[in-house]
PDB file of C-alpha atoms and ligand atoms in Angstrom:
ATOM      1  CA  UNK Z1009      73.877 131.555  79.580  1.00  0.00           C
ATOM      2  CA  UNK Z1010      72.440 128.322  79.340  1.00  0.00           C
ATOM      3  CA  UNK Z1011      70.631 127.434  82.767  1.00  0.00           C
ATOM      4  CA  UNK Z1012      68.955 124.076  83.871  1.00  0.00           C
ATOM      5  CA  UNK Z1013      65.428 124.947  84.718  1.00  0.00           C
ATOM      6  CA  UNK Z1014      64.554 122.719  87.649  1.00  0.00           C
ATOM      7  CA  UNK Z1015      60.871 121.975  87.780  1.00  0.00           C
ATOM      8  CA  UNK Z1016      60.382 122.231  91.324  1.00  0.00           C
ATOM      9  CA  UNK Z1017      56.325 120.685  92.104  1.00  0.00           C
ATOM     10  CA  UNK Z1018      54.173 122.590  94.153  1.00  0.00           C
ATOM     11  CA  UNK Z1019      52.987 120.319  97.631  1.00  0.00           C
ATOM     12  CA  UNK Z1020      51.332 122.789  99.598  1.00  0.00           C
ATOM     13  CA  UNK Z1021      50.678 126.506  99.375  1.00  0.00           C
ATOM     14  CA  UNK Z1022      51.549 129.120 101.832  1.00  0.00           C
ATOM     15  CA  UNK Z1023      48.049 130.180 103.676  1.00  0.00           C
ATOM     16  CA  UNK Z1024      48.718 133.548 101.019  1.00  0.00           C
ATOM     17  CA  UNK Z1025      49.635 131.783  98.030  1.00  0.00           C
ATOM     18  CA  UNK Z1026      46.822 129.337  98.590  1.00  0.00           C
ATOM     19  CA  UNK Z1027      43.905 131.771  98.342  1.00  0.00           C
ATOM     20  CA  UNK Z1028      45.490 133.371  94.896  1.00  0.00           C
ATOM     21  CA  UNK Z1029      46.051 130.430  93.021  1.00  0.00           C
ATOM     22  CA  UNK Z1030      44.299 127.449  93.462  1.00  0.00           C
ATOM     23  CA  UNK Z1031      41.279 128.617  91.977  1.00  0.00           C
ATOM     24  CA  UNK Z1032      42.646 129.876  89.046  1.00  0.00           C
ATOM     25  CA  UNK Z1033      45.159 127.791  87.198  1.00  0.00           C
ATOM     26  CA  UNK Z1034      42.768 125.315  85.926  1.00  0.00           C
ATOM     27  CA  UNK Z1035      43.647 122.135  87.443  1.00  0.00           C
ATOM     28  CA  UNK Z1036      46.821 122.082  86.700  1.00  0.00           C
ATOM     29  CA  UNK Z1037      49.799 121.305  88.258  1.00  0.00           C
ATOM     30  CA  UNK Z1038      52.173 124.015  89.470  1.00  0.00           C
ATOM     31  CA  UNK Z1039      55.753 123.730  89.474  1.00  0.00           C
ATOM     32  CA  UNK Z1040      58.564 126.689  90.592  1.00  0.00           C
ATOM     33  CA  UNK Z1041      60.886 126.726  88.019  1.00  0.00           C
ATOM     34  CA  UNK Z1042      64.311 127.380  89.084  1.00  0.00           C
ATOM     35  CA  UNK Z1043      66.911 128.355  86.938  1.00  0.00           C
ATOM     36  CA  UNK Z1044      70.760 126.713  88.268  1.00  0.00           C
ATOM     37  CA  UNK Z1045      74.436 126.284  86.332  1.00  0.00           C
ATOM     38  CA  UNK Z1046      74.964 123.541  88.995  1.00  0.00           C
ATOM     39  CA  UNK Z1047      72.631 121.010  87.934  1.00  0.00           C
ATOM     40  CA  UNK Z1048      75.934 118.508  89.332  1.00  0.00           C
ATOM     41  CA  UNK Z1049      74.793 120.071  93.530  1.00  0.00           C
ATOM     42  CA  UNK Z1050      71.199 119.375  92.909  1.00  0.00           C
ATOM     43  CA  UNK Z1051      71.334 116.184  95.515  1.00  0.00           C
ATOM     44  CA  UNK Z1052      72.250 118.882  97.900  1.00  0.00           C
ATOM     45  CA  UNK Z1053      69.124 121.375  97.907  1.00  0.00           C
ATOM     46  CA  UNK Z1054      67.676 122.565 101.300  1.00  0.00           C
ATOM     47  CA  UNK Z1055      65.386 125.058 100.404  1.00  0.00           C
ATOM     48  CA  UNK Z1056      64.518 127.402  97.879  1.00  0.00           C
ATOM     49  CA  UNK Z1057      65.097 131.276  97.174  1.00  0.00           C
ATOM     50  CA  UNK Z1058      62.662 134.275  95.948  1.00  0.00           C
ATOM     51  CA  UNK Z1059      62.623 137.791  96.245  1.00  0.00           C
ATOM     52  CA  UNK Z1060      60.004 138.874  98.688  1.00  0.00           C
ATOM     53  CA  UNK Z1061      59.598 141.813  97.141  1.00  0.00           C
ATOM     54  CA  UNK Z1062      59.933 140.837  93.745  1.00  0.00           C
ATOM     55  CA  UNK Z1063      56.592 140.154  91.291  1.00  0.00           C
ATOM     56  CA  UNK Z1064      55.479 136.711  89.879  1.00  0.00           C
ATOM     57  CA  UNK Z1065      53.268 135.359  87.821  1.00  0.00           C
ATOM     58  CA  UNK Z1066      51.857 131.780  87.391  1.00  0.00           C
ATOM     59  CA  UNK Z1067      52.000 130.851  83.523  1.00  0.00           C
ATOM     60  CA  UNK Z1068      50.144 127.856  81.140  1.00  0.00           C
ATOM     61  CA  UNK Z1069      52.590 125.457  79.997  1.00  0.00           C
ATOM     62  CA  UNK Z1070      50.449 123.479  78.128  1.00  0.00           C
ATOM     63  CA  UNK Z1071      46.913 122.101  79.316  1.00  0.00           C
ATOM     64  CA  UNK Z1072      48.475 119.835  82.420  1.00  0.00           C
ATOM     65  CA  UNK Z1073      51.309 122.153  83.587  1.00  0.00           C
ATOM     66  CA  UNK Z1074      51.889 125.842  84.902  1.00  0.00           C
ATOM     67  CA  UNK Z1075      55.289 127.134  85.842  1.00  0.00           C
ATOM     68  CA  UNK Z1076      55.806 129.715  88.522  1.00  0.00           C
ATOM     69  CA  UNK Z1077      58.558 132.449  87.550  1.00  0.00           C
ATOM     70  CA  UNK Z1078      59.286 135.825  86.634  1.00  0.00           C
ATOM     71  CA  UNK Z1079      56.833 137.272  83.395  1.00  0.00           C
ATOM     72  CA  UNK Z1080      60.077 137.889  81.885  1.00  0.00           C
ATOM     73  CA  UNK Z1081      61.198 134.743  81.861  1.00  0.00           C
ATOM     74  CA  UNK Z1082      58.071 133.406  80.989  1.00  0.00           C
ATOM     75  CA  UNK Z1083      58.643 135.411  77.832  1.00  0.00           C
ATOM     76  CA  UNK Z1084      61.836 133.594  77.188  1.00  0.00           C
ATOM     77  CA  UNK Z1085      60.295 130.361  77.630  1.00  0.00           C
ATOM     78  CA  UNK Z1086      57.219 131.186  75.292  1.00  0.00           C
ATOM     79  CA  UNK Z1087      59.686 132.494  72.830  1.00  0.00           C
ATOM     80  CA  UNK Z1088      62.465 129.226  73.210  1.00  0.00           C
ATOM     81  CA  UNK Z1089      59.318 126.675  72.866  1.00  0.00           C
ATOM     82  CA  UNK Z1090      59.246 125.480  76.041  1.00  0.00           C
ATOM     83  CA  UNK Z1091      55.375 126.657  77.031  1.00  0.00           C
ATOM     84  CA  UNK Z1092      53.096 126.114  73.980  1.00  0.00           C
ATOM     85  CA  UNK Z1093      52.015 127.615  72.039  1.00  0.00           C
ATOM     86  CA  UNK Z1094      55.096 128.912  71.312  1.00  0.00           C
ATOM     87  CA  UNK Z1095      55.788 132.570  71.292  1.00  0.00           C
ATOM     88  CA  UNK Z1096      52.503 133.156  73.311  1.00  0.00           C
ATOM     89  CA  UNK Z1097      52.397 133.980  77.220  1.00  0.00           C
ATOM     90  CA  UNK Z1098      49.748 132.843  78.933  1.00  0.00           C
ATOM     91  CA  UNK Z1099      49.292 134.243  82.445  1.00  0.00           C
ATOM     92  CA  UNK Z1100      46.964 133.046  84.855  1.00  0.00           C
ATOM     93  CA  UNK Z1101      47.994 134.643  87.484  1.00  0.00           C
ATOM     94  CA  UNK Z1102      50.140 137.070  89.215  1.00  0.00           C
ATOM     95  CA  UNK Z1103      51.793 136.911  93.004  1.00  0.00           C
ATOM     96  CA  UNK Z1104      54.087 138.771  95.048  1.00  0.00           C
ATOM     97  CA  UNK Z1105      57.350 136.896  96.234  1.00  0.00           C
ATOM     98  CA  UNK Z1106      56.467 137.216  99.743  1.00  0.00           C
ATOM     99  CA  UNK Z1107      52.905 135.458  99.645  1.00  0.00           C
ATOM    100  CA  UNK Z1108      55.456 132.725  98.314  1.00  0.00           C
ATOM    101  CA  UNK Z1109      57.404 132.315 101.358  1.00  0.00           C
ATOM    102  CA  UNK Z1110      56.757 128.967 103.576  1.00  0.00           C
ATOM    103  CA  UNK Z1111      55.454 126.768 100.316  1.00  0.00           C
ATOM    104  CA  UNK Z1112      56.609 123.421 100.328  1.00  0.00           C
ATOM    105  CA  UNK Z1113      57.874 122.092  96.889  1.00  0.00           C
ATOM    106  CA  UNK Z1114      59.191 118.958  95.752  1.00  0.00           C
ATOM    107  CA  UNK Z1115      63.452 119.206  94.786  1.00  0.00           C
ATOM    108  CA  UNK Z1116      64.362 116.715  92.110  1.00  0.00           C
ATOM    109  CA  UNK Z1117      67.293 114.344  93.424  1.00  0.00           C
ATOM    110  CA  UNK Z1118      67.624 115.990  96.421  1.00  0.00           C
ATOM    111  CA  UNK Z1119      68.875 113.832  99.638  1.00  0.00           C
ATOM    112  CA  UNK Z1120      65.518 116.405 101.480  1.00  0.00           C
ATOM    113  CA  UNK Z1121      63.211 115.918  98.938  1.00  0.00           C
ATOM    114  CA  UNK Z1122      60.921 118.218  99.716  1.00  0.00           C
ATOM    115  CA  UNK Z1123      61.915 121.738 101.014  1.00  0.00           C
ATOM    116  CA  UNK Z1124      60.484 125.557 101.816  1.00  0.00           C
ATOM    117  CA  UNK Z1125      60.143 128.567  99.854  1.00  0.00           C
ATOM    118  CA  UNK Z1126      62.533 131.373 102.017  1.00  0.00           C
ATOM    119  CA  UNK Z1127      63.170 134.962 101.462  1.00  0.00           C
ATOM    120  CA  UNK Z1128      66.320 136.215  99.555  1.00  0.00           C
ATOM    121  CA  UNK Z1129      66.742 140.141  99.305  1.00  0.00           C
ATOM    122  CA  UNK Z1130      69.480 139.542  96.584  1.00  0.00           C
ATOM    123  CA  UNK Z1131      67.265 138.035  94.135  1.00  0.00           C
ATOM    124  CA  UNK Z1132      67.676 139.352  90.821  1.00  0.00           C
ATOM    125  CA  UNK Z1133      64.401 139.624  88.862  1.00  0.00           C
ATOM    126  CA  UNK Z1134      66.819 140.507  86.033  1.00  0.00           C
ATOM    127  CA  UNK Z1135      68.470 137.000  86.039  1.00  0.00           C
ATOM    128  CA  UNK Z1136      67.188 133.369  85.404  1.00  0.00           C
ATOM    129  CA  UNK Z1137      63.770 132.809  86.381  1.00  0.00           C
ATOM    130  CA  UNK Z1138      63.530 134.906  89.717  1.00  0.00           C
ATOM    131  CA  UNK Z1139      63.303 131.294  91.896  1.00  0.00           C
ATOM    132  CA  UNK Z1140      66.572 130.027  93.388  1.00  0.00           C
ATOM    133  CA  UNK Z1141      67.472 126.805  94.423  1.00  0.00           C
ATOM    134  CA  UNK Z1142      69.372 126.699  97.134  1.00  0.00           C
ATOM    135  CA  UNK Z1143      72.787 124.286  97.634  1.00  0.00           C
ATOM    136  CA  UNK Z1144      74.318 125.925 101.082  1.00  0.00           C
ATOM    137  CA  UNK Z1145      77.183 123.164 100.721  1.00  0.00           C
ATOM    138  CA  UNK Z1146      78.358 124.688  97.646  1.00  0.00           C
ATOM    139  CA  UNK Z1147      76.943 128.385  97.134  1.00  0.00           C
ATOM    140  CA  UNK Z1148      77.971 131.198  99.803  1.00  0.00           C
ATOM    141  CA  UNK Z1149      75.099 133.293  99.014  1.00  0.00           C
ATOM    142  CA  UNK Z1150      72.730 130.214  99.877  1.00  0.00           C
ATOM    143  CA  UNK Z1151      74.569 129.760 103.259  1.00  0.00           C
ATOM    144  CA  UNK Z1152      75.059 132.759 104.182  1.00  0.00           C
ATOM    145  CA  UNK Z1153      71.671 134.090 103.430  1.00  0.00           C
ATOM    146  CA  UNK Z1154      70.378 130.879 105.291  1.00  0.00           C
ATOM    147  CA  UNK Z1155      72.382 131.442 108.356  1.00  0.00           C
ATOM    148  CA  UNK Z1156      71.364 134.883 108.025  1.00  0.00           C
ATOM    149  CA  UNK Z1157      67.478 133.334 108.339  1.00  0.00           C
ATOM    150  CA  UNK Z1158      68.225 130.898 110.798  1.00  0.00           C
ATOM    151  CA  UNK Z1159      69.610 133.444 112.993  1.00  0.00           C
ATOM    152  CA  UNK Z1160      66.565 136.545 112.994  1.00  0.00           C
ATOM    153  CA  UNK Z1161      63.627 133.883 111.815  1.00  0.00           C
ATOM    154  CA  UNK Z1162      61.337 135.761 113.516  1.00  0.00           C
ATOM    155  CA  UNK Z1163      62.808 139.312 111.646  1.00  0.00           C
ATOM    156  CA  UNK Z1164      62.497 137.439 108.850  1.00  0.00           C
ATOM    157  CA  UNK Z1165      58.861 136.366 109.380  1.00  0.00           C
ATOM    158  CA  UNK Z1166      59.647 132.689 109.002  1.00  0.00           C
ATOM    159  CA  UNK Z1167      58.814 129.869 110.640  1.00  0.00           C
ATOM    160  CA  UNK Z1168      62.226 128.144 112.050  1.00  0.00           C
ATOM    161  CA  UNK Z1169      61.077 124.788 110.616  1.00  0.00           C
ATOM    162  CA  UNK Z1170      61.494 126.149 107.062  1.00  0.00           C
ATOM    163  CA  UNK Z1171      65.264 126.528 107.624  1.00  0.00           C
ATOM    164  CA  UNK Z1172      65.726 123.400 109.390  1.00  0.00           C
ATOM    165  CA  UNK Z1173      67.427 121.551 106.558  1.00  0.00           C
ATOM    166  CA  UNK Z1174      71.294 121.370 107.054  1.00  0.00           C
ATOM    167  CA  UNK Z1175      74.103 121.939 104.100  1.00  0.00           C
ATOM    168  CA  UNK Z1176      74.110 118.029 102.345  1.00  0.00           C
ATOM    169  CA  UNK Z1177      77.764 117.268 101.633  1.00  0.00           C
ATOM    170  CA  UNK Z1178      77.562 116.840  97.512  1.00  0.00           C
ATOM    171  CA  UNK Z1179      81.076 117.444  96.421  1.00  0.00           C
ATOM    172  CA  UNK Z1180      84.684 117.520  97.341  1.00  0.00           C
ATOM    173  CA  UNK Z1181      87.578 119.563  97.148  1.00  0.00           C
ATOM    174  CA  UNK Z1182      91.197 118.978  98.491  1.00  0.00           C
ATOM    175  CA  UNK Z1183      91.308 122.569  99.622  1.00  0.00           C
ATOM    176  CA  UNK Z1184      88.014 123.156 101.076  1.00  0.00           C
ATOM    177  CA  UNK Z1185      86.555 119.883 101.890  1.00  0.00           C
ATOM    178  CA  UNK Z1186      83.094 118.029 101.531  1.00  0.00           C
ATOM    179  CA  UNK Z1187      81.081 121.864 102.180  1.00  0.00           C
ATOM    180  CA  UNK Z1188      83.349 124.485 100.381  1.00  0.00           C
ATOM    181  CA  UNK Z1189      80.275 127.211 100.765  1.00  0.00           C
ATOM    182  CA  UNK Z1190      80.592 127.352 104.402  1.00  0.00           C
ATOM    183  CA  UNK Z1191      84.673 127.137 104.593  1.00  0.00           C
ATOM    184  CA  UNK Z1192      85.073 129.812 102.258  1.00  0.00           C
ATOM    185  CA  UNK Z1193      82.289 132.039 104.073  1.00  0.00           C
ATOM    186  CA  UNK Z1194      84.368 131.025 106.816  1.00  0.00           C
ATOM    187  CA  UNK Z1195      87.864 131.793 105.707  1.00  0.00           C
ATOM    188  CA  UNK Z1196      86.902 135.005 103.811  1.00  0.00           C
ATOM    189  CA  UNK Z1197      85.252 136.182 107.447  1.00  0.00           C
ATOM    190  CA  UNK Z1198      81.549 136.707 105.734  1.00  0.00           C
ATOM    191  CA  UNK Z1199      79.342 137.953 108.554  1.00  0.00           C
ATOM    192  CA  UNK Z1200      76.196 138.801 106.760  1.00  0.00           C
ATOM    193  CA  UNK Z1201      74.283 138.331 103.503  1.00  0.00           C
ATOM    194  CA  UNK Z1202      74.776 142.048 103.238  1.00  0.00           C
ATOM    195  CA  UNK Z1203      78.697 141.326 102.892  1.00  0.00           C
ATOM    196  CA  UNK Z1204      77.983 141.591  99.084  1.00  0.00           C
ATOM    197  CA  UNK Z1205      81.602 142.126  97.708  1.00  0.00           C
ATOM    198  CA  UNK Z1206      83.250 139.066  99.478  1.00  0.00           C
ATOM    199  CA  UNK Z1207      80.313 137.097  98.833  1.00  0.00           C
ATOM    200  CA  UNK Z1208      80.697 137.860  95.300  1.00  0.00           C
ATOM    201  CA  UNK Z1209      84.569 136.661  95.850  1.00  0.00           C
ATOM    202  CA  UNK Z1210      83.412 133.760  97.675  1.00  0.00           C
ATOM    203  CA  UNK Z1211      81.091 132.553  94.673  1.00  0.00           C
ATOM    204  CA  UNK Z1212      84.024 132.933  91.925  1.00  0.00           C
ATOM    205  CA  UNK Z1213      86.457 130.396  94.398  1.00  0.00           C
ATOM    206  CA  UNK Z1214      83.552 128.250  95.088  1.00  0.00           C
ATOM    207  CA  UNK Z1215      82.435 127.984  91.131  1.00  0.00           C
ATOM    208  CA  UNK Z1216      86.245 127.602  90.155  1.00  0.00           C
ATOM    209  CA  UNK Z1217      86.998 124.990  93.262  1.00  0.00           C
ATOM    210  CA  UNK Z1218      84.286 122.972  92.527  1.00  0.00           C
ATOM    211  CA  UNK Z1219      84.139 122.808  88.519  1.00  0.00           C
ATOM    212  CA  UNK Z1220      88.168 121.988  88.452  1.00  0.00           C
ATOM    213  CA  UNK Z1221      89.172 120.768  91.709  1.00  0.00           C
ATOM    214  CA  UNK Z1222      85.625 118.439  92.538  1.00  0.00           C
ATOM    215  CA  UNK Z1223      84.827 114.868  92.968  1.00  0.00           C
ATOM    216  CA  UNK Z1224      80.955 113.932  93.254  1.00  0.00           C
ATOM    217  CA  UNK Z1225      80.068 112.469  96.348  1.00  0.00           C
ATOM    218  CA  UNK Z1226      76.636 111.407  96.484  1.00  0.00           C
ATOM    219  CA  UNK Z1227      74.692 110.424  93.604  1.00  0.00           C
ATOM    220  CA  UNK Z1228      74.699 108.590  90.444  1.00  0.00           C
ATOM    221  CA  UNK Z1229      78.111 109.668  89.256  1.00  0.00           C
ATOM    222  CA  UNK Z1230      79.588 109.445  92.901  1.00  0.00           C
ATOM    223  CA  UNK Z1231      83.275 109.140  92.193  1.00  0.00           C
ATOM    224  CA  UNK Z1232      83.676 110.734  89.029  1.00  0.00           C
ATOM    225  CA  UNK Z1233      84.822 114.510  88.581  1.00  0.00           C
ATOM    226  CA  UNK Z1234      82.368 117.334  88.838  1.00  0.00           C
ATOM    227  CA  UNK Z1235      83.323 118.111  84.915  1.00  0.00           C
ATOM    228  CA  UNK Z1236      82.312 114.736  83.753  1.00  0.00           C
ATOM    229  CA  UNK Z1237      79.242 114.542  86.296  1.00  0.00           C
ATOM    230  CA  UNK Z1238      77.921 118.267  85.301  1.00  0.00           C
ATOM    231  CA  UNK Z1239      76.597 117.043  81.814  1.00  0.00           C
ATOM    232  CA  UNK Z1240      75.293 113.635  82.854  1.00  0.00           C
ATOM    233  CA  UNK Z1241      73.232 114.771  85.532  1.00  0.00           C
ATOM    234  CA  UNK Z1242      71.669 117.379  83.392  1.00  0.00           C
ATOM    235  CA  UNK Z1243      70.529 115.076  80.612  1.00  0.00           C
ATOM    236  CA  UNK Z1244      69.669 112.955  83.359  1.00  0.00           C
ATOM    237  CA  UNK Z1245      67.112 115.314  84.779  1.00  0.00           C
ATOM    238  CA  UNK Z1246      66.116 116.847  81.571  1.00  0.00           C
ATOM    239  CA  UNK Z1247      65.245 112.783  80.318  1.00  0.00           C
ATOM    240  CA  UNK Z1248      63.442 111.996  83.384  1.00  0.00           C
ATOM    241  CA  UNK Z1249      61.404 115.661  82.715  1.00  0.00           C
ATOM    242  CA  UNK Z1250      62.433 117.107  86.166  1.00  0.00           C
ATOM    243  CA  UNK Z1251      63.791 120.136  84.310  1.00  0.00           C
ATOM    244  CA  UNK Z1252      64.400 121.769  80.939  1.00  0.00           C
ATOM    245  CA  UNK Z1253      66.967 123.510  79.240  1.00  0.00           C
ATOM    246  CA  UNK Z1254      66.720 127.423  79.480  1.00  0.00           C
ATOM    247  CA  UNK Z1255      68.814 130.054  77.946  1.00  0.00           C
ATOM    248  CA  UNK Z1256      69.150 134.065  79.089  1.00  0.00           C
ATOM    249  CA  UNK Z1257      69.031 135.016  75.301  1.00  0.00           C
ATOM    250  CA  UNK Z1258      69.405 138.734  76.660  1.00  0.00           C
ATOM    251  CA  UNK Z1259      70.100 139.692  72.435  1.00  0.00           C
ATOM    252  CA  UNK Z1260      67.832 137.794  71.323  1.00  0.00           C
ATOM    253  CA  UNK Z1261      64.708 138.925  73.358  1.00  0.00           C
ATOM    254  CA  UNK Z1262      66.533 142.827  73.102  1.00  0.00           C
ATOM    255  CA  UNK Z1263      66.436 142.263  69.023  1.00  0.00           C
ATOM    256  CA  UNK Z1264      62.861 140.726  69.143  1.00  0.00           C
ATOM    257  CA  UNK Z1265      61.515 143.541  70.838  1.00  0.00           C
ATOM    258  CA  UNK Z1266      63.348 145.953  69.191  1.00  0.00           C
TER     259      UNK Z1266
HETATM  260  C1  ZZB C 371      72.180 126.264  92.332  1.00  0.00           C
HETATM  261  C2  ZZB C 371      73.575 126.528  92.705  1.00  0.00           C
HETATM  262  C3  ZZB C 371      74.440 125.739  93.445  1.00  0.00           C
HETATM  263  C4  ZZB C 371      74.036 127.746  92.189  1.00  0.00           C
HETATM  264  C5  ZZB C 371      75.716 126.188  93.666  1.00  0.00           C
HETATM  265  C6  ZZB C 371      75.305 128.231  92.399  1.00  0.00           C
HETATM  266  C7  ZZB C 371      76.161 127.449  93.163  1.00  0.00           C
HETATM  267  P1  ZZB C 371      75.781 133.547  87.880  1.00  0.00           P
HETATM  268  O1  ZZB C 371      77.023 132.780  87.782  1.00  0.00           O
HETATM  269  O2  ZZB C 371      75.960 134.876  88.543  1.00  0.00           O
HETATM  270  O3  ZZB C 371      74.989 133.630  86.603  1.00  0.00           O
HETATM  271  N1  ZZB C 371      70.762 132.490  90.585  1.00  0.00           N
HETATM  272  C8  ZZB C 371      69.972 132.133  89.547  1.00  0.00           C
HETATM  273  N2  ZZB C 371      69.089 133.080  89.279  1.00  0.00           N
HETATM  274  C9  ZZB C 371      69.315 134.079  90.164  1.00  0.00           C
HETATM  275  C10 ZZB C 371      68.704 135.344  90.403  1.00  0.00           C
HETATM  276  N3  ZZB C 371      67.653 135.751  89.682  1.00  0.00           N
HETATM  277  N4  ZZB C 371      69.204 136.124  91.375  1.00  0.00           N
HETATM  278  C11 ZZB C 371      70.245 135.706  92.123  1.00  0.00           C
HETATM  279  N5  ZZB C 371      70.845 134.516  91.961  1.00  0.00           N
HETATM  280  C12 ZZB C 371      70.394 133.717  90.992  1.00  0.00           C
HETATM  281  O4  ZZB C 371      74.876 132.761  88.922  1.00  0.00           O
HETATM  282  C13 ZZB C 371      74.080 131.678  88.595  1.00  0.00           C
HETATM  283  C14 ZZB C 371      73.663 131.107  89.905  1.00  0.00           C
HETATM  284  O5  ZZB C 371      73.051 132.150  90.680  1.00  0.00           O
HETATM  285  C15 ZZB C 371      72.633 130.016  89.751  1.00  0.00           C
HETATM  286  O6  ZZB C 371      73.217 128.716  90.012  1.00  0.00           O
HETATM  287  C16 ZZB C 371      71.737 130.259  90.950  1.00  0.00           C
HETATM  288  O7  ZZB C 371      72.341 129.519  91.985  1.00  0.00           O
HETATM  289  C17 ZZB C 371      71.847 131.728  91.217  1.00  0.00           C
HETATM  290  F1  ZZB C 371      76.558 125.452  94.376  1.00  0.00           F
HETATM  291  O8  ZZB C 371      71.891 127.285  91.383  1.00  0.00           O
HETATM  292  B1  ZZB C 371      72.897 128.367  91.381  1.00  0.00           B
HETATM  293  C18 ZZB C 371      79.419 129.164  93.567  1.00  0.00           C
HETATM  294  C19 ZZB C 371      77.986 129.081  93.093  1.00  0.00           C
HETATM  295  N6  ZZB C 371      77.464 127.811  93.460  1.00  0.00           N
END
């Protein structure tokens, strides 16, 4: 798979993450690294996704940088040359998902440009980088699971304000409009993140929808088709150095280990 990473810049600590890491990453600058195959919704983030009970660690990029992800895919980045020196993981820290939650970062292109970290129970530590961005218009696990928050905040341990942001119409479809996400969690009758099999439905029509049937919006390449958008706005971000490219080289970390 061959992911965007979206360098997502640290603006303020949660009270928990603050005590853990400012001390210790040297000065530099700490940026959540999410990784997305929609780089085209990015001008429609709201917020962004860990697992609160998932680990984290903060790793060296170089002497100015850290990046905030999973060690395992800090291992794929030391390995792909990303984080120098290459091959070599350099930890600085480590930190639970849930001291994470209410840290404001900075979302490249996004119409909110800065937005919350928020709980996700579905997170996959096995997938990407462990951080989500999440694009409610357009993803029906973002919505729902924001809907989800939005409705038991205080269950949640969140503070409303943190799920304030609205879906940000990016894209459109003939069938399902300017926000597929929510008329597909709509028409499929989601009630619940926990409604994983029709969620998982819901995702394949809103990934096929959108890639075949979608027209940008918003944005740079407002007007032209979400095929011929994807790649622009990718090279876009990755020029600008608001994200990198990152593959899931599952065989090739398996056959280095091996
Ligand atoms: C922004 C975005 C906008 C995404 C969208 C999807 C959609 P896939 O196809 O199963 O590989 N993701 C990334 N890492 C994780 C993780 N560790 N655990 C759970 N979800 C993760 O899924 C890739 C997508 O799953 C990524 O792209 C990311 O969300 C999420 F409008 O980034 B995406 C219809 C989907 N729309």
């Amino acid at each position: 798979q061959e992911y965007t990473g979206m360098k997502m810049e640290v603006v303020e600590w949660s009270p928990a993450a603050k005590e853990a890491i400012e001390s210790k990453v040297g000065g530099r600058k700490v940026f959540m690294v999410a990784a997305t195959l929609r780089p085209e919704t990015m001008y429609g983030q709201t917020n962004c996704f860990v697992g609160p009970a998932l680990k984290y660690g903060v790793f060296a990029a170089n002497d100015k940088e850290a990046y905030l992800c999973t060690h395992r895919a800090a291992r794929n980045m030391a390995f792909q040359g990303i984080t120098t020196p290459r091959g070599e993981i350099t930890q600085l820290l480590e930190i639970h998902g849930s001291q994470l939650i209410g840290t404001k970062i900075k979302a490249p292109l996004a119409l909110n440009p800065e937005v919350y970290v928020l709980p996700m129970d579905s997170v996959l530590a096995t997938k990407g980088t462990g951080v989500v961005t999440s694009v409610p218009s357009d993803s029906p696990d973002d919505y729902q699971t924001l809907m989800d928050l939005r409705k038991k905040a205080e269950y949640y341990k969140i503070d409303p304000a943190w799920a304030a942001i609205d879906p940000v119409p990016v894209l459109r479809t003939p069938t399902y409009g300017d926000l597929a996400a929510p008329a597909i969690v709509k028409q499929l009758k989601i009630q619940s993140a926990k409604d994983t099999k029709q969620l998982a439905e819901a995702k394949e029509i809103a990934y096929k929808e959108g890639f075949y049937n979608g027209t940008m919006i918003v944005g740079e390449f407002a007007g032209q088709t979400v095929q011929e958008a994807k790649p622009k706005v990718r090279e876009s971000l990755i020029k600008d150095g608001l994200a990198f490219a990152y593959a899931e080289p599952e065989g090739f970390v398996l056959s280095r280990s091996a």
